[in-house]
Amino acid sequence: MAHEPPRQTAADFHPEVLRLFDQYVHGQLDRRGFIDGAARFAVGGTTGAALLAALSPRFAQAQQVPAGDARIRTETVEFDSPRGYGKGRGYLARPAGASGPLPTVLVVHENRGLNPHIEDVARRLALENFIALAPDALFPLGGYPGDEDKARELFSKLDQSKTQEDFIAASNHLKTVDGGNGRLGVVGFCYGGGIANFLATRLPELGAAVPFYGMAPPADQVPKIKAALLIVYAENDERINASWPGYEAALKAANVPFNAMKYPGTQHGFHNDTTPRYDKAAAQQAWARTLELFNRTLRA
């Protein structure tokens, strides 16, 4: 019987390769640019293309909660978004045997739309007795295309002012969903972390926000934040971490309570268990703190 090779981690890659991959993932470098740049660090017959393949997501391998898990119920829902693209769509997950109203959590994806990993995160929340909605920002352009490169390309075509309104509309839909208790939290990753910060400035009724390595909101919007904040950073993430000192100063100046965590030795994307940037210990600890915050602030 064939054994799966051991899972690679960030430590298996040269730091410069990880930096190039971060640029590639965020559209600052195209596929050829990554392959050519990474080739300088390829050893032992490895190629730049092989390094890209090794760093790319493996959704099935990382899945924690199967789509057909009998303990949860999932469905695709649509909602009106008159100030955004007109109509939004998302993946709704809830515990199958829920009794009594449950807190609700919006799950915001990275810059590739609603891929299988984010659906899995929504199912993980359902197993923790939350109702979770993961919208797909790419729905107006046909939805997540099933390919990460194509998804990134589509993502760059979105009108972000409309997309932000779609996430507000998704939040409003989730607050009134059947079986919900009317209390709302948001967790987002990378691009979604930036949206979590944005929603905290726009939704005074938001109970809790957990941005994972997301861009900070404009400093003049920070005084509007009423949500309990858990702000999660990776240590090796210059692009995102550059916005933290100003965000921290604005939070303190506005007396907004927050808890910020920077996980030593981690890379941007360390919670995403589909790629080698995943850091199991940091991800589990950050997720436990996320659940603790949601349980404390969103349950009746």
mmCIF file of C-alpha atoms in Angstrom:
data_model
loop_
_atom_site.group_PDB
_atom_site.id
_atom_site.type_symbol
_atom_site.label_atom_id
_atom_site.label_comp_id
_atom_site.label_asym_id
_atom_site.label_seq_id
_atom_site.Cartn_x
_atom_site.Cartn_y
_atom_site.Cartn_z
ATOM 1 C CA MET A 1 0.000 0.000 0.000
ATOM 2 C CA ALA A 2 1.427 3.393 -1.035
ATOM 3 C CA HIS A 3 2.123 5.845 1.757
ATOM 4 C CA GLU A 4 1.621 9.580 1.284
ATOM 5 C CA PRO A 5 4.916 11.479 1.415
ATOM 6 C CA PRO A 6 5.370 13.534 4.602
ATOM 7 C CA ARG A 7 3.714 16.920 4.430
ATOM 8 C CA GLN A 8 6.055 19.755 3.553
ATOM 9 C CA THR A 9 6.240 22.841 5.753
ATOM 10 C CA ALA A 10 7.541 26.367 5.245
ATOM 11 C CA ALA A 11 10.895 25.208 6.644
ATOM 12 C CA ASP A 12 11.359 23.059 3.501
ATOM 13 C CA PHE A 13 11.537 26.160 1.296
ATOM 14 C CA HIS A 14 14.082 28.958 0.974
ATOM 15 C CA PRO A 15 12.671 32.192 2.528
ATOM 16 C CA GLU A 16 13.045 33.939 -0.827
ATOM 17 C CA VAL A 17 10.884 31.271 -2.503
ATOM 18 C CA LEU A 18 8.191 31.901 0.130
ATOM 19 C CA ARG A 19 8.453 35.632 -0.503
ATOM 20 C CA LEU A 20 8.095 35.098 -4.261
ATOM 21 C CA PHE A 21 5.107 32.819 -3.643
ATOM 22 C CA ASP A 22 3.420 35.510 -1.532
ATOM 23 C CA GLN A 23 3.919 37.989 -4.392
ATOM 24 C CA TYR A 24 2.515 35.445 -6.854
ATOM 25 C CA VAL A 25 -0.536 34.685 -4.696
ATOM 26 C CA HIS A 26 -1.319 38.390 -4.396
ATOM 27 C CA GLY A 27 -0.946 39.213 -8.064
ATOM 28 C CA GLN A 28 2.366 41.094 -7.857
ATOM 29 C CA LEU A 29 4.102 38.384 -9.885
ATOM 30 C CA ASP A 30 2.763 36.194 -12.683
ATOM 31 C CA ARG A 31 3.266 32.449 -12.959
ATOM 32 C CA ARG A 32 6.310 32.782 -15.226
ATOM 33 C CA GLY A 33 7.826 35.400 -12.903
ATOM 34 C CA PHE A 34 7.520 33.023 -9.950
ATOM 35 C CA ILE A 35 8.923 30.031 -11.827
ATOM 36 C CA ASP A 36 11.894 32.010 -13.141
ATOM 37 C CA GLY A 37 12.591 33.605 -9.752
ATOM 38 C CA ALA A 38 12.211 30.384 -7.795
ATOM 39 C CA ALA A 39 14.451 28.442 -10.203
ATOM 40 C CA ARG A 40 17.464 30.223 -8.676
ATOM 41 C CA PHE A 41 16.737 28.385 -5.407
ATOM 42 C CA ALA A 42 15.848 24.994 -6.879
ATOM 43 C CA VAL A 43 18.244 22.241 -5.805
ATOM 44 C CA GLY A 44 18.685 18.538 -6.511
ATOM 45 C CA GLY A 45 16.946 18.531 -9.881
ATOM 46 C CA THR A 46 13.917 20.475 -8.617
ATOM 47 C CA THR A 47 12.526 23.170 -10.930
ATOM 48 C CA GLY A 48 10.721 26.452 -10.330
ATOM 49 C CA ALA A 49 7.538 24.806 -11.648
ATOM 50 C CA ALA A 50 7.943 21.953 -9.145
ATOM 51 C CA LEU A 51 8.338 24.454 -6.312
ATOM 52 C CA LEU A 52 5.112 26.171 -7.394
ATOM 53 C CA ALA A 53 3.294 22.838 -7.478
ATOM 54 C CA ALA A 54 4.621 21.975 -4.008
ATOM 55 C CA LEU A 55 3.385 25.273 -2.568
ATOM 56 C CA SER A 56 -0.040 25.168 -4.236
ATOM 57 C CA PRO A 57 -3.207 24.125 -2.352
ATOM 58 C CA ARG A 58 -4.178 20.500 -1.814
ATOM 59 C CA PHE A 59 -7.825 20.841 -0.863
ATOM 60 C CA ALA A 60 -8.775 17.173 -0.516
ATOM 61 C CA GLN A 61 -5.718 16.318 1.597
ATOM 62 C CA ALA A 62 -6.473 19.140 4.051
ATOM 63 C CA GLN A 63 -10.240 18.732 4.362
ATOM 64 C CA GLN A 64 -11.304 18.367 8.004
ATOM 65 C CA VAL A 65 -15.093 18.092 7.676
ATOM 66 C CA PRO A 66 -16.469 16.230 4.631
ATOM 67 C CA ALA A 67 -19.164 18.029 2.635
ATOM 68 C CA GLY A 68 -21.622 15.213 3.335
ATOM 69 C CA ASP A 69 -20.955 15.017 7.088
ATOM 70 C CA ALA A 70 -24.249 13.927 8.713
ATOM 71 C CA ARG A 71 -23.637 16.177 11.732
ATOM 72 C CA ILE A 72 -24.195 19.326 9.672
ATOM 73 C CA ARG A 73 -26.542 20.722 7.044
ATOM 74 C CA THR A 74 -25.262 22.831 4.165
ATOM 75 C CA GLU A 75 -26.971 24.748 1.397
ATOM 76 C CA THR A 76 -26.335 27.461 -1.145
ATOM 77 C CA VAL A 77 -28.234 30.659 -0.412
ATOM 78 C CA GLU A 78 -28.745 33.884 -2.341
ATOM 79 C CA PHE A 79 -29.380 37.327 -0.901
ATOM 80 C CA ASP A 80 -30.183 40.769 -2.253
ATOM 81 C CA SER A 81 -27.407 43.338 -2.419
ATOM 82 C CA PRO A 82 -28.938 46.507 -3.883
ATOM 83 C CA ARG A 83 -25.863 48.653 -3.156
ATOM 84 C CA GLY A 84 -23.445 46.014 -4.415
ATOM 85 C CA TYR A 85 -23.739 43.758 -7.443
ATOM 86 C CA GLY A 86 -27.499 43.307 -6.925
ATOM 87 C CA LYS A 87 -27.404 39.700 -5.790
ATOM 88 C CA GLY A 88 -24.985 37.675 -3.686
ATOM 89 C CA ARG A 89 -24.517 33.974 -3.100
ATOM 90 C CA GLY A 90 -22.917 32.005 -0.300
ATOM 91 C CA TYR A 91 -22.455 28.627 1.348
ATOM 92 C CA LEU A 92 -24.450 28.220 4.570
ATOM 93 C CA ALA A 93 -23.506 25.561 7.123
ATOM 94 C CA ARG A 94 -25.281 24.737 10.399
ATOM 95 C CA PRO A 95 -25.367 21.875 12.890
ATOM 96 C CA ALA A 96 -27.924 19.242 11.856
ATOM 97 C CA GLY A 97 -29.436 18.806 15.311
ATOM 98 C CA ALA A 98 -29.443 22.417 16.489
ATOM 99 C CA SER A 99 -31.729 23.267 19.381
ATOM 100 C CA GLY A 100 -32.455 26.890 20.212
ATOM 101 C CA PRO A 101 -31.189 29.966 18.372
ATOM 102 C CA LEU A 102 -27.498 29.854 17.451
ATOM 103 C CA PRO A 103 -24.922 32.614 16.947
ATOM 104 C CA THR A 104 -23.946 33.398 13.371
ATOM 105 C CA VAL A 105 -20.497 33.864 11.822
ATOM 106 C CA LEU A 106 -19.586 35.292 8.428
ATOM 107 C CA VAL A 107 -16.530 33.558 6.910
ATOM 108 C CA VAL A 108 -14.605 35.663 4.389
ATOM 109 C CA HIS A 109 -12.307 34.010 1.874
ATOM 110 C CA GLU A 110 -8.894 34.969 0.540
ATOM 111 C CA ASN A 111 -8.429 36.628 -2.857
ATOM 112 C CA ARG A 112 -9.575 33.546 -4.774
ATOM 113 C CA GLY A 113 -13.280 33.440 -3.964
ATOM 114 C CA LEU A 114 -15.183 30.646 -2.262
ATOM 115 C CA ASN A 115 -12.845 27.688 -2.728
ATOM 116 C CA PRO A 116 -13.162 24.242 -1.050
ATOM 117 C CA HIS A 117 -10.938 25.288 1.875
ATOM 118 C CA ILE A 118 -13.226 28.151 2.939
ATOM 119 C CA GLU A 119 -16.288 25.901 2.614
ATOM 120 C CA ASP A 120 -14.468 23.507 4.957
ATOM 121 C CA VAL A 121 -13.851 26.346 7.460
ATOM 122 C CA ALA A 122 -17.612 27.104 7.413
ATOM 123 C CA ARG A 123 -18.343 23.433 8.157
ATOM 124 C CA ARG A 124 -15.828 23.481 11.033
ATOM 125 C CA LEU A 125 -17.796 26.364 12.574
ATOM 126 C CA ALA A 126 -21.058 24.451 12.123
ATOM 127 C CA LEU A 127 -19.549 21.571 14.116
ATOM 128 C CA GLU A 128 -18.817 24.101 16.885
ATOM 129 C CA ASN A 129 -22.531 24.975 17.040
ATOM 130 C CA PHE A 130 -22.537 28.137 14.934
ATOM 131 C CA ILE A 131 -24.445 29.006 11.781
ATOM 132 C CA ALA A 132 -21.765 30.010 9.269
ATOM 133 C CA LEU A 133 -22.160 31.795 5.944
ATOM 134 C CA ALA A 134 -19.266 31.940 3.479
ATOM 135 C CA PRO A 135 -20.150 34.308 0.618
ATOM 136 C CA ASP A 136 -18.466 34.100 -2.787
ATOM 137 C CA ALA A 137 -17.289 37.540 -3.929
ATOM 138 C CA LEU A 138 -16.836 36.064 -7.419
ATOM 139 C CA PHE A 139 -20.540 35.186 -7.787
ATOM 140 C CA PRO A 140 -21.236 38.259 -9.999
ATOM 141 C CA LEU A 141 -18.489 37.029 -12.378
ATOM 142 C CA GLY A 142 -19.742 33.440 -12.472
ATOM 143 C CA GLY A 143 -18.465 32.220 -9.111
ATOM 144 C CA TYR A 144 -15.278 30.457 -8.012
ATOM 145 C CA PRO A 145 -14.025 28.812 -11.235
ATOM 146 C CA GLY A 146 -12.432 25.723 -9.664
ATOM 147 C CA ASP A 147 -8.908 26.903 -10.510
ATOM 148 C CA GLU A 148 -6.862 29.150 -8.219
ATOM 149 C CA ASP A 149 -5.050 30.999 -11.034
ATOM 150 C CA LYS A 150 -8.295 31.731 -12.877
ATOM 151 C CA ALA A 151 -9.890 32.762 -9.583
ATOM 152 C CA ARG A 152 -7.111 35.274 -8.886
ATOM 153 C CA GLU A 153 -7.452 36.663 -12.391
ATOM 154 C CA LEU A 154 -11.222 37.062 -11.992
ATOM 155 C CA PHE A 155 -10.776 38.638 -8.579
ATOM 156 C CA SER A 156 -8.794 41.530 -10.032
ATOM 157 C CA LYS A 157 -11.828 42.418 -12.179
ATOM 158 C CA LEU A 158 -14.168 43.015 -9.228
ATOM 159 C CA ASP A 159 -15.317 46.516 -8.352
ATOM 160 C CA GLN A 160 -14.245 46.450 -4.704
ATOM 161 C CA SER A 161 -16.715 49.141 -3.625
ATOM 162 C CA LYS A 162 -19.560 46.895 -4.864
ATOM 163 C CA THR A 163 -17.945 43.782 -3.400
ATOM 164 C CA GLN A 164 -17.661 45.435 0.022
ATOM 165 C CA GLU A 165 -21.382 46.220 -0.147
ATOM 166 C CA ASP A 166 -22.046 42.573 -1.022
ATOM 167 C CA PHE A 167 -20.314 41.549 2.219
ATOM 168 C CA ILE A 168 -22.424 44.035 4.181
ATOM 169 C CA ALA A 169 -25.525 42.547 2.514
ATOM 170 C CA ALA A 170 -24.326 39.035 3.415
ATOM 171 C CA SER A 171 -23.891 40.156 7.038
ATOM 172 C CA ASN A 172 -27.408 41.578 7.125
ATOM 173 C CA HIS A 173 -28.806 38.387 5.597
ATOM 174 C CA LEU A 174 -27.010 36.237 8.161
ATOM 175 C CA LYS A 175 -28.273 38.310 11.107
ATOM 176 C CA THR A 176 -31.849 37.391 10.171
ATOM 177 C CA VAL A 177 -31.262 33.781 9.087
ATOM 178 C CA ASP A 178 -33.652 31.097 10.375
ATOM 179 C CA GLY A 179 -32.395 29.610 13.629
ATOM 180 C CA GLY A 180 -29.959 32.442 14.313
ATOM 181 C CA ASN A 181 -29.898 34.417 17.570
ATOM 182 C CA GLY A 182 -29.314 37.753 15.819
ATOM 183 C CA ARG A 183 -25.721 38.033 17.021
ATOM 184 C CA LEU A 184 -23.033 38.226 14.381
ATOM 185 C CA GLY A 185 -19.289 37.595 14.231
ATOM 186 C CA VAL A 186 -16.884 37.622 11.290
ATOM 187 C CA VAL A 187 -13.658 35.773 10.602
ATOM 188 C CA GLY A 188 -11.611 36.414 7.475
ATOM 189 C CA PHE A 189 -8.266 35.393 6.037
ATOM 190 C CA CYS A 190 -5.837 37.581 4.066
ATOM 191 C CA TYR A 191 -8.175 39.557 1.762
ATOM 192 C CA GLY A 192 -10.944 38.339 4.059
ATOM 193 C CA GLY A 193 -9.024 39.663 7.066
ATOM 194 C CA GLY A 194 -9.154 43.091 5.446
ATOM 195 C CA ILE A 195 -12.910 42.653 4.913
ATOM 196 C CA ALA A 196 -13.316 41.640 8.589
ATOM 197 C CA ASN A 197 -11.576 44.888 9.581
ATOM 198 C CA PHE A 198 -13.749 46.818 7.115
ATOM 199 C CA LEU A 199 -16.981 45.282 8.451
ATOM 200 C CA ALA A 200 -15.944 46.159 12.003
ATOM 201 C CA THR A 201 -15.884 49.824 10.956
ATOM 202 C CA ARG A 202 -19.210 49.626 9.090
ATOM 203 C CA LEU A 203 -21.406 47.438 11.319
ATOM 204 C CA PRO A 204 -21.853 48.896 14.818
ATOM 205 C CA GLU A 205 -23.899 45.824 15.772
ATOM 206 C CA LEU A 206 -21.073 43.394 14.920
ATOM 207 C CA GLY A 207 -20.293 41.395 18.052
ATOM 208 C CA ALA A 208 -16.802 40.134 17.232
ATOM 209 C CA ALA A 209 -14.278 40.280 14.393
ATOM 210 C CA VAL A 210 -11.234 38.074 13.851
ATOM 211 C CA PRO A 211 -9.049 39.280 10.959
ATOM 212 C CA PHE A 212 -6.297 36.810 10.109
ATOM 213 C CA TYR A 213 -3.375 38.726 8.507
ATOM 214 C CA GLY A 214 -5.651 41.331 6.938
ATOM 215 C CA MET A 215 -4.998 44.887 5.812
ATOM 216 C CA ALA A 216 -5.875 47.511 8.420
ATOM 217 C CA PRO A 217 -8.859 49.798 7.868
ATOM 218 C CA PRO A 218 -8.311 53.547 7.342
ATOM 219 C CA ALA A 219 -7.282 55.148 10.659
ATOM 220 C CA ASP A 220 -10.144 57.652 10.562
ATOM 221 C CA GLN A 221 -12.667 54.766 10.488
ATOM 222 C CA VAL A 222 -11.238 52.948 13.529
ATOM 223 C CA PRO A 223 -13.234 54.964 16.147
ATOM 224 C CA LYS A 224 -16.424 53.448 14.672
ATOM 225 C CA ILE A 225 -15.449 49.933 15.771
ATOM 226 C CA LYS A 226 -17.721 48.454 18.466
ATOM 227 C CA ALA A 227 -16.909 44.749 17.926
ATOM 228 C CA ALA A 228 -14.594 42.732 20.148
ATOM 229 C CA LEU A 229 -11.397 42.321 18.108
ATOM 230 C CA LEU A 230 -8.915 39.459 17.929
ATOM 231 C CA ILE A 231 -6.281 40.531 15.384
ATOM 232 C CA VAL A 232 -4.043 37.722 14.121
ATOM 233 C CA TYR A 233 -0.690 38.218 12.386
ATOM 234 C CA ALA A 234 2.106 36.033 11.059
ATOM 235 C CA GLU A 235 5.646 36.998 11.989
ATOM 236 C CA ASN A 236 7.070 36.707 8.455
ATOM 237 C CA ASP A 237 4.557 38.883 6.616
ATOM 238 C CA GLU A 238 6.111 42.283 5.847
ATOM 239 C CA ARG A 239 3.388 43.390 3.422
ATOM 240 C CA ILE A 240 0.555 43.061 5.956
ATOM 241 C CA ASN A 241 2.511 43.811 9.121
ATOM 242 C CA ALA A 242 3.527 47.212 7.743
ATOM 243 C CA SER A 243 -0.029 48.449 8.391
ATOM 244 C CA TRP A 244 -0.115 47.288 12.035
ATOM 245 C CA PRO A 245 1.688 50.152 13.839
ATOM 246 C CA GLY A 246 -0.763 52.726 12.456
ATOM 247 C CA TYR A 247 -3.749 50.459 13.179
ATOM 248 C CA GLU A 248 -2.571 49.826 16.732
ATOM 249 C CA ALA A 249 -2.086 53.554 17.348
ATOM 250 C CA ALA A 250 -5.572 54.327 15.996
ATOM 251 C CA LEU A 251 -7.179 51.608 18.162
ATOM 252 C CA LYS A 252 -5.455 52.937 21.284
ATOM 253 C CA ALA A 253 -6.290 56.554 20.470
ATOM 254 C CA ALA A 254 -9.971 55.627 20.052
ATOM 255 C CA ASN A 255 -9.976 53.410 23.185
ATOM 256 C CA VAL A 256 -11.177 50.432 21.144
ATOM 257 C CA PRO A 257 -10.526 47.225 23.124
ATOM 258 C CA PHE A 258 -8.546 44.659 21.121
ATOM 259 C CA ASN A 259 -6.340 41.634 21.472
ATOM 260 C CA ALA A 260 -3.548 41.246 18.906
ATOM 261 C CA MET A 261 -1.450 38.133 18.391
ATOM 262 C CA LYS A 262 1.650 37.707 16.221
ATOM 263 C CA TYR A 263 2.685 34.065 15.902
ATOM 264 C CA PRO A 264 6.488 33.556 15.906
ATOM 265 C CA GLY A 265 8.070 31.858 12.923
ATOM 266 C CA THR A 266 4.880 31.799 10.868
ATOM 267 C CA GLN A 267 4.197 32.818 7.270
ATOM 268 C CA HIS A 268 1.257 34.727 5.803
ATOM 269 C CA GLY A 269 -1.496 32.138 5.324
ATOM 270 C CA PHE A 270 -0.374 29.982 8.258
ATOM 271 C CA HIS A 271 -3.966 29.003 9.124
ATOM 272 C CA ASN A 272 -4.671 27.624 5.645
ATOM 273 C CA ASP A 273 -3.916 23.924 5.962
ATOM 274 C CA THR A 274 -3.960 23.278 2.199
ATOM 275 C CA THR A 275 -0.403 24.579 1.627
ATOM 276 C CA PRO A 276 3.053 24.167 3.236
ATOM 277 C CA ARG A 277 2.774 27.650 4.754
ATOM 278 C CA TYR A 278 0.385 26.033 7.268
ATOM 279 C CA ASP A 279 1.695 26.035 10.825
ATOM 280 C CA LYS A 280 -0.290 23.466 12.782
ATOM 281 C CA ALA A 281 0.511 24.660 16.317
ATOM 282 C CA ALA A 282 -0.089 28.353 15.561
ATOM 283 C CA ALA A 283 -3.216 27.621 13.514
ATOM 284 C CA GLN A 284 -4.764 25.478 16.246
ATOM 285 C CA GLN A 285 -4.015 28.055 18.916
ATOM 286 C CA ALA A 286 -5.364 30.953 16.843
ATOM 287 C CA TRP A 287 -8.499 28.962 15.978
ATOM 288 C CA ALA A 288 -9.091 28.028 19.639
ATOM 289 C CA ARG A 289 -8.860 31.737 20.550
ATOM 290 C CA THR A 290 -11.249 32.579 17.704
ATOM 291 C CA LEU A 291 -13.836 30.100 18.986
ATOM 292 C CA GLU A 292 -13.371 31.326 22.560
ATOM 293 C CA LEU A 293 -14.091 34.905 21.471
ATOM 294 C CA PHE A 294 -17.171 33.911 19.463
ATOM 295 C CA ASN A 295 -18.505 31.753 22.285
ATOM 296 C CA ARG A 296 -17.989 34.530 24.810
ATOM 297 C CA THR A 297 -19.461 37.390 22.778
ATOM 298 C CA LEU A 298 -22.120 35.857 20.518
ATOM 299 C CA ARG A 299 -23.991 33.376 22.696
ATOM 300 C CA ALA A 300 -26.992 34.554 24.700
#
